[in-house]
Coordinates of C-alpha atoms in Angstrom, one line a residue:
M225 CA -27.8 13.8 -52.5
Q226 CA -27.5 17.1 -50.6
L227 CA -29.4 18.0 -47.5
G228 CA -27.5 20.2 -45.1
H229 CA -23.9 21.1 -44.6
S230 CA -22.2 24.0 -46.3
P231 CA -23.3 25.1 -48.8
G232 CA -26.5 23.2 -47.9
R233 CA -29.4 24.2 -45.8
L234 CA -29.4 22.8 -42.3
P235 CA -26.8 24.7 -40.3
P236 CA -27.2 28.3 -41.4
D237 CA -31.0 28.3 -41.6
S238 CA -32.0 26.3 -38.5
F239 CA -29.3 28.2 -36.5
T240 CA -30.9 31.5 -37.6
A241 CA -33.9 30.6 -35.4
L242 CA -31.6 30.0 -32.5
K243 CA -29.7 33.3 -32.9
S244 CA -32.9 35.2 -33.0
L245 CA -31.8 38.7 -34.1
P246 CA -33.9 41.2 -32.2
I247 CA -34.4 44.1 -34.6
K248 CA -36.7 47.0 -34.1
R249 CA -39.3 45.6 -36.5
G250 CA -39.5 42.2 -34.8
N251 CA -37.4 39.2 -34.4
I252 CA -36.5 38.5 -38.1
G253 CA -34.0 35.7 -37.1
C254 CA -36.8 33.7 -35.6
D255 CA -39.2 34.4 -38.5
I256 CA -36.7 33.4 -41.1
G257 CA -35.4 30.5 -39.1
T258 CA -38.8 29.1 -38.7
E259 CA -39.4 29.4 -42.5
E260 CA -36.1 27.7 -43.2
L261 CA -37.0 24.7 -41.1
A262 CA -40.1 24.4 -43.3
H263 CA -37.7 24.6 -46.3
L264 CA -35.8 21.7 -44.8
E265 CA -39.0 19.7 -44.6
M266 CA -39.8 20.4 -48.2
V267 CA -36.4 19.4 -49.5
S268 CA -36.5 16.2 -47.3
T269 CA -39.9 15.4 -48.7
I270 CA -38.6 15.8 -52.3
V271 CA -35.6 13.6 -51.6
H272 CA -37.8 11.0 -49.9
Q273 CA -40.3 10.9 -52.9
L274 CA -37.4 10.5 -55.3
T275 CA -35.7 7.7 -53.5
K276 CA -38.5 5.7 -51.7
D277 CA -39.1 3.2 -54.5
L278 CA -35.5 2.7 -55.8
T279 CA -34.6 -0.8 -56.6
P280 CA -31.2 -2.3 -55.6
E281 CA -30.2 -2.0 -59.3
E282 CA -31.1 1.7 -59.5
I283 CA -29.3 2.3 -56.2
M284 CA -26.1 0.8 -57.7
Q285 CA -26.5 2.6 -61.1
Q286 CA -26.9 6.0 -59.4
G287 CA -23.9 5.5 -57.2
F288 CA -26.2 5.6 -54.2
Q289 CA -24.9 2.3 -52.6
N290 CA -22.6 3.8 -49.9
Y291 CA -25.4 6.1 -48.7
Y292 CA -27.9 3.2 -48.9
V293 CA -25.6 0.9 -46.7
D294 CA -25.6 3.5 -43.9
H295 CA -29.0 5.0 -44.2
T296 CA -31.2 2.9 -46.5
V297 CA -33.3 5.6 -48.1
G298 CA -33.7 7.6 -44.9
I299 CA -32.9 11.3 -44.9
W300 CA -29.5 12.2 -43.5
P301 CA -28.1 15.7 -43.7
Q302 CA -25.0 15.9 -45.8
A303 CA -23.3 17.8 -48.5
A304 CA -23.6 16.7 -52.1
G305 CA -20.1 15.4 -51.9
G306 CA -21.1 13.1 -49.0
I307 CA -19.7 15.0 -46.1
P308 CA -22.2 14.6 -43.2
F309 CA -23.6 17.5 -41.2
N310 CA -21.4 18.6 -38.3
A311 CA -22.3 21.1 -35.6
C312 CA -19.0 22.9 -36.4
E313 CA -20.9 24.4 -39.4
F314 CA -22.8 26.8 -37.1
Q315 CA -21.6 30.3 -37.4
S316 CA -22.2 32.9 -34.7
K317 CA -19.8 35.5 -33.4
G318 CA -22.3 37.4 -31.1
D319 CA -21.7 40.5 -33.2
P320 CA -24.9 41.5 -35.0
I321 CA -23.0 43.0 -38.0
T322 CA -20.8 39.9 -38.4
D323 CA -23.7 37.5 -37.9
L324 CA -25.9 39.3 -40.4
F325 CA -23.2 39.2 -43.1
E326 CA -22.9 35.4 -42.3
D327 CA -26.7 35.0 -42.7
M328 CA -26.7 36.9 -46.0
A329 CA -23.9 34.8 -47.3
A330 CA -25.8 31.6 -46.3
E331 CA -28.8 32.8 -48.2
Q332 CA -26.8 33.5 -51.3
K333 CA -25.1 30.1 -51.1
A334 CA -28.6 28.5 -50.8
R335 CA -29.8 30.5 -53.8
T336 CA -26.8 29.3 -55.8
T337 CA -27.4 25.7 -54.8
Y338 CA -31.0 26.0 -56.0
D339 CA -29.8 27.6 -59.2
N340 CA -27.5 24.6 -59.8
I341 CA -30.3 22.1 -59.0
L342 CA -32.6 23.9 -61.5
R343 CA -29.9 23.6 -64.2
L344 CA -30.0 19.8 -63.7
V345 CA -33.6 19.0 -63.0
K346 CA -36.4 19.4 -65.5
D347 CA -39.1 17.5 -63.7
P348 CA -41.8 20.1 -62.8
E349 CA -42.7 18.2 -59.6
V350 CA -39.1 18.8 -58.4
A351 CA -38.3 22.1 -60.2
D352 CA -41.4 24.0 -59.1
P353 CA -40.9 23.7 -55.4
I354 CA -37.1 24.4 -55.8
R355 CA -38.0 27.6 -57.7
F356 CA -40.3 28.6 -54.8
L357 CA -37.4 27.9 -52.3
R358 CA -35.0 29.9 -54.4
A359 CA -37.4 32.9 -54.4
R360 CA -37.6 32.7 -50.6
E361 CA -33.8 32.8 -50.3
V362 CA -33.8 36.0 -52.2
V363 CA -36.4 37.5 -49.8
H364 CA -34.4 36.3 -46.8
F365 CA -31.3 37.9 -48.2
Q366 CA -33.2 41.2 -48.5
R367 CA -34.6 40.9 -45.0
F368 CA -31.2 40.3 -43.5
G369 CA -29.9 43.3 -45.6
E370 CA -32.7 45.5 -44.1
A371 CA -31.7 44.4 -40.6
L372 CA -28.1 45.2 -41.3
R373 CA -29.0 48.7 -42.5
T374 CA -31.1 49.2 -39.4
I375 CA -28.2 48.3 -37.1
Q376 CA -25.7 50.4 -39.1
E377 CA -27.9 53.5 -39.0
E378 CA -27.8 53.4 -35.2
L379 CA -24.0 53.2 -35.1
D380 CA -21.2 55.8 -35.4
C381 CA -21.7 56.7 -39.1
K382 CA -18.0 57.3 -39.6
N383 CA -16.8 53.9 -38.4
F384 CA -19.4 51.3 -37.7
Y385 CA -16.9 48.4 -37.8
A386 CA -14.9 49.7 -34.9
F387 CA -16.9 47.9 -32.2
N388 CA -19.4 45.2 -31.3
P389 CA -22.8 46.9 -30.9
S390 CA -23.9 44.2 -28.6
F391 CA -21.3 45.0 -26.0
D392 CA -19.6 48.3 -26.8
F393 CA -21.6 51.5 -26.4
P394 CA -19.6 54.3 -28.1
K395 CA -20.9 57.9 -27.8
K396 CA -22.9 59.1 -30.7
S397 CA -20.8 61.2 -33.1
G398 CA -21.9 64.6 -34.0
C399 CA -22.3 63.7 -37.7
D400 CA -25.6 63.4 -39.3
C401 CA -25.4 60.3 -41.6
K402 CA -28.9 60.3 -42.9

């Protein structure tokens, strides 16, 4: 059972709302972070619906007994391998370029996780919401990419990795990058 932890959903997505990336066209970090919290609720609901009526025999047959001993069938954020969520998974450097690449990577990891789930699950009541969530991860990746391009367009076009745009204010170069 996976809910949270890399490459799961909890840390990157909920933390996106906390980072709140102020970009010219609005605060996309808050927008996407809020939607990601709703995704977490959807995945939690699916997990709850799939586990709420398990018998002790089914719990044992599925290898679910260790989880059951600690959490019954409650929702607990952890990786599919059983590693519990840890706040060390939050990623933020305070550099918009670095943080946007991290956010984009998190969206791709989530998409890959959903792809893997869809290869294993054929029940439409599970697969349909997972397909929806997967599609949203693609949109989030694109939105973070747009934000990255916006930031890069405002930087020194010859070397936009030379400084942290949140703290360093280099003079505009004379080049016209557009």
